[in-house]
PDB file of C-alpha atoms in Angstrom:
ATOM      1  CA  MET A   1      -7.271  14.940  45.409  1.00 90.00           C
ATOM      2  CA  LEU A   2      -7.110  18.698  45.810  1.00 94.00           C
ATOM      3  CA  THR A   3      -3.852  20.305  46.898  1.00 94.00           C
ATOM      4  CA  GLY A   4      -5.696  22.360  49.493  1.00 90.00           C
ATOM      5  CA  CYS A   5      -6.386  25.911  50.522  1.00 88.00           C
ATOM      6  CA  ARG A   6      -3.731  28.352  51.752  1.00 85.00           C
ATOM      7  CA  LYS A   7      -3.044  25.977  54.652  1.00 86.00           C
ATOM      8  CA  GLY A   8      -2.713  22.894  52.407  1.00 92.00           C
ATOM      9  CA  THR A   9       0.637  21.166  52.046  1.00 95.00           C
ATOM     10  CA  VAL A  10       1.505  22.582  48.604  1.00 97.00           C
ATOM     11  CA  PRO A  11       0.559  26.223  49.342  1.00 95.00           C
ATOM     12  CA  ALA A  12       2.247  25.954  52.754  1.00 95.00           C
ATOM     13  CA  ALA A  13       5.420  24.619  51.129  1.00 96.00           C
ATOM     14  CA  LEU A  14       5.247  27.505  48.652  1.00 96.00           C
ATOM     15  CA  ARG A  15       4.926  30.048  51.464  1.00 95.00           C
ATOM     16  CA  ILE A  16       7.725  28.546  53.552  1.00 96.00           C
ATOM     17  CA  GLY A  17      10.187  27.226  50.962  1.00 96.00           C
ATOM     18  CA  GLY A  18       9.260  28.790  47.622  1.00 96.00           C
ATOM     19  CA  MET A  19       8.622  27.176  44.255  1.00 97.00           C
ATOM     20  CA  ALA A  20      11.133  24.342  44.688  1.00 97.00           C
ATOM     21  CA  ALA A  21       9.561  23.220  47.970  1.00 97.00           C
ATOM     22  CA  ALA A  22       6.041  23.500  46.552  1.00 97.00           C
ATOM     23  CA  GLY A  23       7.107  21.531  43.474  1.00 96.00           C
ATOM     24  CA  ALA A  24       8.573  18.792  45.657  1.00 97.00           C
ATOM     25  CA  GLU A  25       5.358  18.581  47.689  1.00 96.00           C
ATOM     26  CA  LEU A  26       3.268  18.471  44.522  1.00 96.00           C
ATOM     27  CA  ASP A  27       5.496  15.675  43.177  1.00 95.00           C
ATOM     28  CA  ARG A  28       4.930  13.767  46.445  1.00 95.00           C
ATOM     29  CA  LEU A  29       1.153  14.060  46.071  1.00 94.00           C
ATOM     30  CA  VAL A  30       1.276  12.991  42.420  1.00 95.00           C
ATOM     31  CA  ALA A  31       3.371   9.948  43.354  1.00 93.00           C
ATOM     32  CA  ALA A  32       0.962   9.024  46.149  1.00 92.00           C
ATOM     33  CA  PHE A  33      -2.324   9.596  44.306  1.00 91.00           C
ATOM     34  CA  ASP A  34      -1.534   9.360  40.548  1.00 88.00           C
ATOM     35  CA  PRO A  35      -1.478  12.385  38.213  1.00 90.00           C
ATOM     36  CA  GLU A  36      -5.067  11.804  37.060  1.00 90.00           C
ATOM     37  CA  ARG A  37      -6.273  12.190  40.643  1.00 92.00           C
ATOM     38  CA  VAL A  38      -4.464  15.386  41.670  1.00 95.00           C
ATOM     39  CA  LEU A  39      -5.869  18.849  40.981  1.00 96.00           C
ATOM     40  CA  VAL A  40      -4.148  22.084  41.991  1.00 97.00           C
ATOM     41  CA  GLU A  41      -6.600  24.151  44.023  1.00 97.00           C
ATOM     42  CA  LEU A  42      -6.807  27.906  43.562  1.00 97.00           C
ATOM     43  CA  THR A  43      -8.657  30.011  46.151  1.00 94.00           C
ATOM     44  CA  ASP A  44      -9.396  33.732  46.303  1.00 92.00           C
ATOM     45  CA  HIS A  45     -10.686  35.297  49.491  1.00 87.00           C
ATOM     46  CA  GLY A  46      -9.537  38.796  48.635  1.00 84.00           C
ATOM     47  CA  ASP A  47      -6.312  38.460  50.610  1.00 85.00           C
ATOM     48  CA  PRO A  48      -3.445  40.395  49.005  1.00 86.00           C
ATOM     49  CA  ALA A  49      -1.370  37.179  48.861  1.00 88.00           C
ATOM     50  CA  ASP A  50      -4.059  35.205  46.979  1.00 92.00           C
ATOM     51  CA  GLY A  51      -3.094  36.415  43.495  1.00 94.00           C
ATOM     52  CA  ASP A  52       0.623  35.692  43.855  1.00 96.00           C
ATOM     53  CA  ARG A  53      -0.074  32.287  45.411  1.00 96.00           C
ATOM     54  CA  ASN A  54      -2.554  31.362  42.676  1.00 97.00           C
ATOM     55  CA  ASP A  55      -0.133  32.503  39.953  1.00 97.00           C
ATOM     56  CA  ALA A  56       2.631  30.327  41.419  1.00 97.00           C
ATOM     57  CA  LEU A  57       0.330  27.319  41.879  1.00 97.00           C
ATOM     58  CA  ALA A  58      -1.002  27.633  38.321  1.00 98.00           C
ATOM     59  CA  GLU A  59       2.590  27.782  37.058  1.00 97.00           C
ATOM     60  CA  LEU A  60       3.456  24.620  39.007  1.00 97.00           C
ATOM     61  CA  ALA A  61       0.350  22.854  37.685  1.00 97.00           C
ATOM     62  CA  THR A  62       1.284  23.711  34.105  1.00 96.00           C
ATOM     63  CA  ALA A  63       4.876  22.557  34.623  1.00 95.00           C
ATOM     64  CA  VAL A  64       3.709  19.173  35.939  1.00 93.00           C
ATOM     65  CA  GLY A  65       0.820  18.803  33.499  1.00 95.00           C
ATOM     66  CA  LEU A  66      -1.964  19.030  36.078  1.00 96.00           C
ATOM     67  CA  SER A  67      -5.254  20.899  35.930  1.00 96.00           C
ATOM     68  CA  THR A  68      -6.192  23.750  38.225  1.00 97.00           C
ATOM     69  CA  VAL A  69      -9.562  23.934  39.942  1.00 97.00           C
ATOM     70  CA  ALA A  70     -11.107  27.141  41.291  1.00 96.00           C
ATOM     71  CA  THR A  71     -12.712  26.713  44.681  1.00 93.00           C
ATOM     72  CA  ASN A  72     -13.815  29.160  47.297  1.00 88.00           C
ATOM     73  CA  ASN A  73     -12.660  26.935  50.153  1.00 88.00           C
ATOM     74  CA  VAL A  74     -16.207  27.303  51.442  1.00 89.00           C
ATOM     75  CA  HIS A  75     -16.744  27.262  55.202  1.00 87.00           C
ATOM     76  CA  TYR A  76     -20.295  28.638  55.267  1.00 87.00           C
ATOM     77  CA  ALA A  77     -23.167  29.064  52.811  1.00 90.00           C
ATOM     78  CA  THR A  78     -23.647  32.836  53.004  1.00 91.00           C
ATOM     79  CA  PRO A  79     -21.659  35.775  54.423  1.00 89.00           C
ATOM     80  CA  ARG A  80     -24.200  36.028  57.270  1.00 90.00           C
ATOM     81  CA  ARG A  81     -23.022  32.626  58.555  1.00 91.00           C
ATOM     82  CA  ARG A  82     -19.407  33.747  59.043  1.00 88.00           C
ATOM     83  CA  ARG A  83     -19.739  34.455  62.767  1.00 88.00           C
ATOM     84  CA  LEU A  84     -21.056  30.949  63.453  1.00 89.00           C
ATOM     85  CA  ALA A  85     -18.317  29.404  61.290  1.00 88.00           C
ATOM     86  CA  THR A  86     -15.695  31.432  63.165  1.00 87.00           C
ATOM     87  CA  ALA A  87     -17.027  30.246  66.523  1.00 88.00           C
ATOM     88  CA  LEU A  88     -17.022  26.628  65.315  1.00 89.00           C
ATOM     89  CA  ALA A  89     -13.441  27.008  64.043  1.00 87.00           C
ATOM     90  CA  ALA A  90     -12.371  28.284  67.465  1.00 88.00           C
ATOM     91  CA  VAL A  91     -14.090  25.388  69.241  1.00 89.00           C
ATOM     92  CA  ARG A  92     -12.541  22.866  66.829  1.00 88.00           C
ATOM     93  CA  ALA A  93      -9.071  24.370  67.401  1.00 88.00           C
ATOM     94  CA  ARG A  94      -9.688  24.632  71.158  1.00 90.00           C
ATOM     95  CA  ARG A  95      -8.793  28.306  71.037  1.00 88.00           C
ATOM     96  CA  SER A  96     -10.536  31.519  71.971  1.00 88.00           C
ATOM     97  CA  LEU A  97     -11.935  33.745  69.239  1.00 86.00           C
ATOM     98  CA  ASP A  98      -9.069  36.179  69.880  1.00 87.00           C
ATOM     99  CA  GLU A  99      -6.457  33.423  69.540  1.00 88.00           C
ATOM    100  CA  ILE A 100      -7.845  32.045  66.286  1.00 85.00           C
ATOM    101  CA  ASP A 101      -8.498  35.419  64.652  1.00 82.00           C
ATOM    102  CA  GLY A 102      -5.152  35.587  62.823  1.00 79.00           C
ATOM    103  CA  TRP A 103      -5.682  32.157  61.252  1.00 78.00           C
ATOM    104  CA  LEU A 104      -8.973  33.058  59.605  1.00 77.00           C
ATOM    105  CA  PRO A 105      -9.603  34.981  56.378  1.00 74.00           C
ATOM    106  CA  ALA A 106      -9.925  38.712  57.046  1.00 75.00           C
ATOM    107  CA  ALA A 107     -13.292  39.070  55.318  1.00 79.00           C
ATOM    108  CA  ALA A 108     -16.490  37.037  55.058  1.00 82.00           C
ATOM    109  CA  THR A 109     -15.480  35.576  51.690  1.00 87.00           C
ATOM    110  CA  ALA A 110     -15.424  31.801  52.295  1.00 88.00           C
ATOM    111  CA  HIS A 111     -19.025  31.328  51.152  1.00 90.00           C
ATOM    112  CA  LEU A 112     -20.758  29.775  48.160  1.00 90.00           C
ATOM    113  CA  ARG A 113     -20.586  31.885  44.989  1.00 93.00           C
ATOM    114  CA  SER A 114     -22.373  31.754  41.669  1.00 93.00           C
ATOM    115  CA  GLY A 115     -20.664  30.490  38.549  1.00 92.00           C
ATOM    116  CA  GLU A 116     -20.565  34.057  37.242  1.00 95.00           C
ATOM    117  CA  GLU A 117     -18.848  35.320  40.399  1.00 94.00           C
ATOM    118  CA  MET A 118     -16.304  32.502  40.241  1.00 95.00           C
ATOM    119  CA  ALA A 119     -15.646  33.119  36.532  1.00 96.00           C
ATOM    120  CA  ALA A 120     -14.942  36.793  37.234  1.00 95.00           C
ATOM    121  CA  ARG A 121     -12.781  36.030  40.272  1.00 94.00           C
ATOM    122  CA  PHE A 122     -10.675  33.432  38.417  1.00 96.00           C
ATOM    123  CA  ALA A 123     -10.616  34.943  34.913  1.00 97.00           C
ATOM    124  CA  ALA A 124      -6.800  34.806  34.905  1.00 96.00           C
ATOM    125  CA  TYR A 125      -6.882  30.992  35.151  1.00 97.00           C
ATOM    126  CA  PRO A 126      -8.599  29.580  32.045  1.00 95.00           C
ATOM    127  CA  GLY A 127     -10.408  26.322  32.666  1.00 96.00           C
ATOM    128  CA  ALA A 128     -10.190  26.424  36.484  1.00 97.00           C
ATOM    129  CA  VAL A 129     -13.874  27.265  37.000  1.00 97.00           C
ATOM    130  CA  ALA A 130     -15.021  24.793  34.332  1.00 97.00           C
ATOM    131  CA  GLN A 131     -12.879  22.116  36.026  1.00 96.00           C
ATOM    132  CA  ALA A 132     -14.605  22.877  39.341  1.00 95.00           C
ATOM    133  CA  ALA A 133     -18.031  22.496  37.717  1.00 95.00           C
ATOM    134  CA  GLU A 134     -17.003  19.218  36.087  1.00 95.00           C
ATOM    135  CA  LEU A 135     -15.608  17.910  39.370  1.00 93.00           C
ATOM    136  CA  GLY A 136     -18.868  18.831  41.088  1.00 91.00           C
ATOM    137  CA  ARG A 137     -20.865  16.896  38.492  1.00 92.00           C
ATOM    138  CA  GLU A 138     -18.577  13.857  38.827  1.00 90.00           C
ATOM    139  CA  LEU A 139     -18.746  13.776  42.617  1.00 87.00           C
ATOM    140  CA  ALA A 140     -22.414  14.665  43.088  1.00 86.00           C
ATOM    141  CA  PHE A 141     -24.569  11.966  44.627  1.00 77.00           C
ATOM    142  CA  ASP A 142     -27.917  11.630  46.329  1.00 75.00           C
ATOM    143  CA  LEU A 143     -27.389  11.757  50.083  1.00 73.00           C
ATOM    144  CA  GLN A 144     -30.009   9.018  50.415  1.00 72.00           C
ATOM    145  CA  LEU A 145     -27.642   6.572  48.730  1.00 68.00           C
ATOM    146  CA  VAL A 146     -25.844   4.083  50.912  1.00 68.00           C
ATOM    147  CA  ALA A 147     -22.870   3.830  48.540  1.00 69.00           C
ATOM    148  CA  PRO A 148     -22.070   6.853  46.355  1.00 66.00           C
ATOM    149  CA  ASN A 149     -20.407   6.156  43.018  1.00 70.00           C
ATOM    150  CA  LEU A 150     -16.937   7.294  44.059  1.00 72.00           C
ATOM    151  CA  PRO A 151     -13.874   6.578  41.907  1.00 76.00           C
ATOM    152  CA  LYS A 152     -12.218   3.164  42.195  1.00 79.00           C
ATOM    153  CA  TRP A 153      -8.648   3.177  43.489  1.00 77.00           C
ATOM    154  CA  LYS A 154      -5.766   1.032  42.291  1.00 85.00           C
ATOM    155  CA  LEU A 155      -4.897  -1.029  45.349  1.00 89.00           C
ATOM    156  CA  PRO A 156      -1.897  -3.216  46.109  1.00 91.00           C
ATOM    157  CA  GLU A 157      -2.877  -6.886  45.945  1.00 90.00           C
ATOM    158  CA  ASP A 158      -2.503  -7.410  49.689  1.00 92.00           C
ATOM    159  CA  HIS A 159      -4.884  -4.545  50.644  1.00 92.00           C
ATOM    160  CA  ASP A 160      -8.562  -3.709  50.524  1.00 89.00           C
ATOM    161  CA  GLU A 161      -9.711  -0.057  50.564  1.00 86.00           C
ATOM    162  CA  MET A 162      -9.799   0.205  54.372  1.00 86.00           C
ATOM    163  CA  SER A 163      -6.443  -1.463  54.971  1.00 90.00           C
ATOM    164  CA  TRP A 164      -4.797   0.694  52.275  1.00 87.00           C
ATOM    165  CA  LEU A 165      -6.292   3.881  53.768  1.00 85.00           C
ATOM    166  CA  ARG A 166      -5.085   2.787  57.212  1.00 86.00           C
ATOM    167  CA  HIS A 167      -1.604   2.092  55.789  1.00 87.00           C
ATOM    168  CA  LEU A 168      -1.395   5.496  54.068  1.00 84.00           C
ATOM    169  CA  THR A 169      -2.700   7.254  57.170  1.00 84.00           C
ATOM    170  CA  MET A 170      -0.139   5.595  59.424  1.00 83.00           C
ATOM    171  CA  GLU A 171       2.619   6.196  56.892  1.00 81.00           C
ATOM    172  CA  GLY A 172       1.757   9.875  56.761  1.00 77.00           C
ATOM    173  CA  ARG A 173       1.194  10.301  60.476  1.00 64.00           C
ATOM    174  CA  CYS A 174       3.783   8.019  62.040  1.00 64.00           C
ATOM    175  CA  GLY A 175       5.830   6.488  59.266  1.00 58.00           C
ATOM    176  CA  GLY A 176       9.463   6.578  58.384  1.00 52.00           C
ATOM    177  CA  THR A 177      12.313   8.581  59.793  1.00 42.00           C
ATOM    178  CA  ALA A 178      10.835  11.861  58.584  1.00 43.00           C
ATOM    179  CA  HIS A 179       8.640  11.975  61.669  1.00 41.00           C
ATOM    180  CA  GLY A 180      11.032  10.149  63.981  1.00 48.00           C
ATOM    181  CA  ARG A 181       8.158   8.052  65.326  1.00 48.00           C
ATOM    182  CA  ARG A 182       7.172   4.467  65.036  1.00 51.00           C
ATOM    183  CA  PRO A 183       3.550   3.559  64.296  1.00 49.00           C
ATOM    184  CA  ARG A 184       1.474   3.330  67.432  1.00 52.00           C
ATOM    185  CA  ARG A 185       0.266  -0.009  68.566  1.00 52.00           C
ATOM    186  CA  ARG A 186      -3.249  -0.707  67.349  1.00 49.00           C
ATOM    187  CA  THR A 187      -5.877  -0.403  70.057  1.00 46.00           C
ATOM    188  CA  SER A 188      -9.377  -1.789  70.234  1.00 43.00           C
ATOM    189  CA  SER A 189     -10.794   1.703  69.689  1.00 42.00           C
ATOM    190  CA  TRP A 190      -9.361   1.587  66.149  1.00 43.00           C
ATOM    191  CA  THR A 191     -11.144  -1.633  65.331  1.00 42.00           C
ATOM    192  CA  ALA A 192     -14.387  -1.468  63.421  1.00 44.00           C
ATOM    193  CA  SER A 193     -17.260  -3.196  65.170  1.00 39.00           C
TER     194      SER A 193
END
């Protein structure tokens, strides 16, 4: 479980509420997914805020005993594909290109990078690039496979993987008083065929 890019829950909590809020959100993720399954994501798109955010996230990771992982929050393979990715982001958000412009990185930096580029970009965070490479090796699978060798989850006795995912999704989307909503009634469109 990665904590996410600049729009992820931990970085967003950091931006809005500071270190205490980000720490509380990180604690929530660790409680939900287990410490061995949570990695603090560091991204660098050349935005002036990237360095400060990454420093704070790395500090939080160290305080909680979690690893950091350097990603590029890739949205397209090469810089030439940025315009297409921007158009797709606008369509997905149901916004015009002008409306979505402020939500996107300023430069064409969300592309795949070499290990050397990543090592230079994240030199201030020892182990973050190596952790990304290790994670890539662990998660790699042949797309021809029907069932990739993904990690096994600890499940409550009364749940299988699908029912537990459904429970967590509903809890996060509609659960508790935090959202002030009750879970929606299940419809036939939610039922697997």
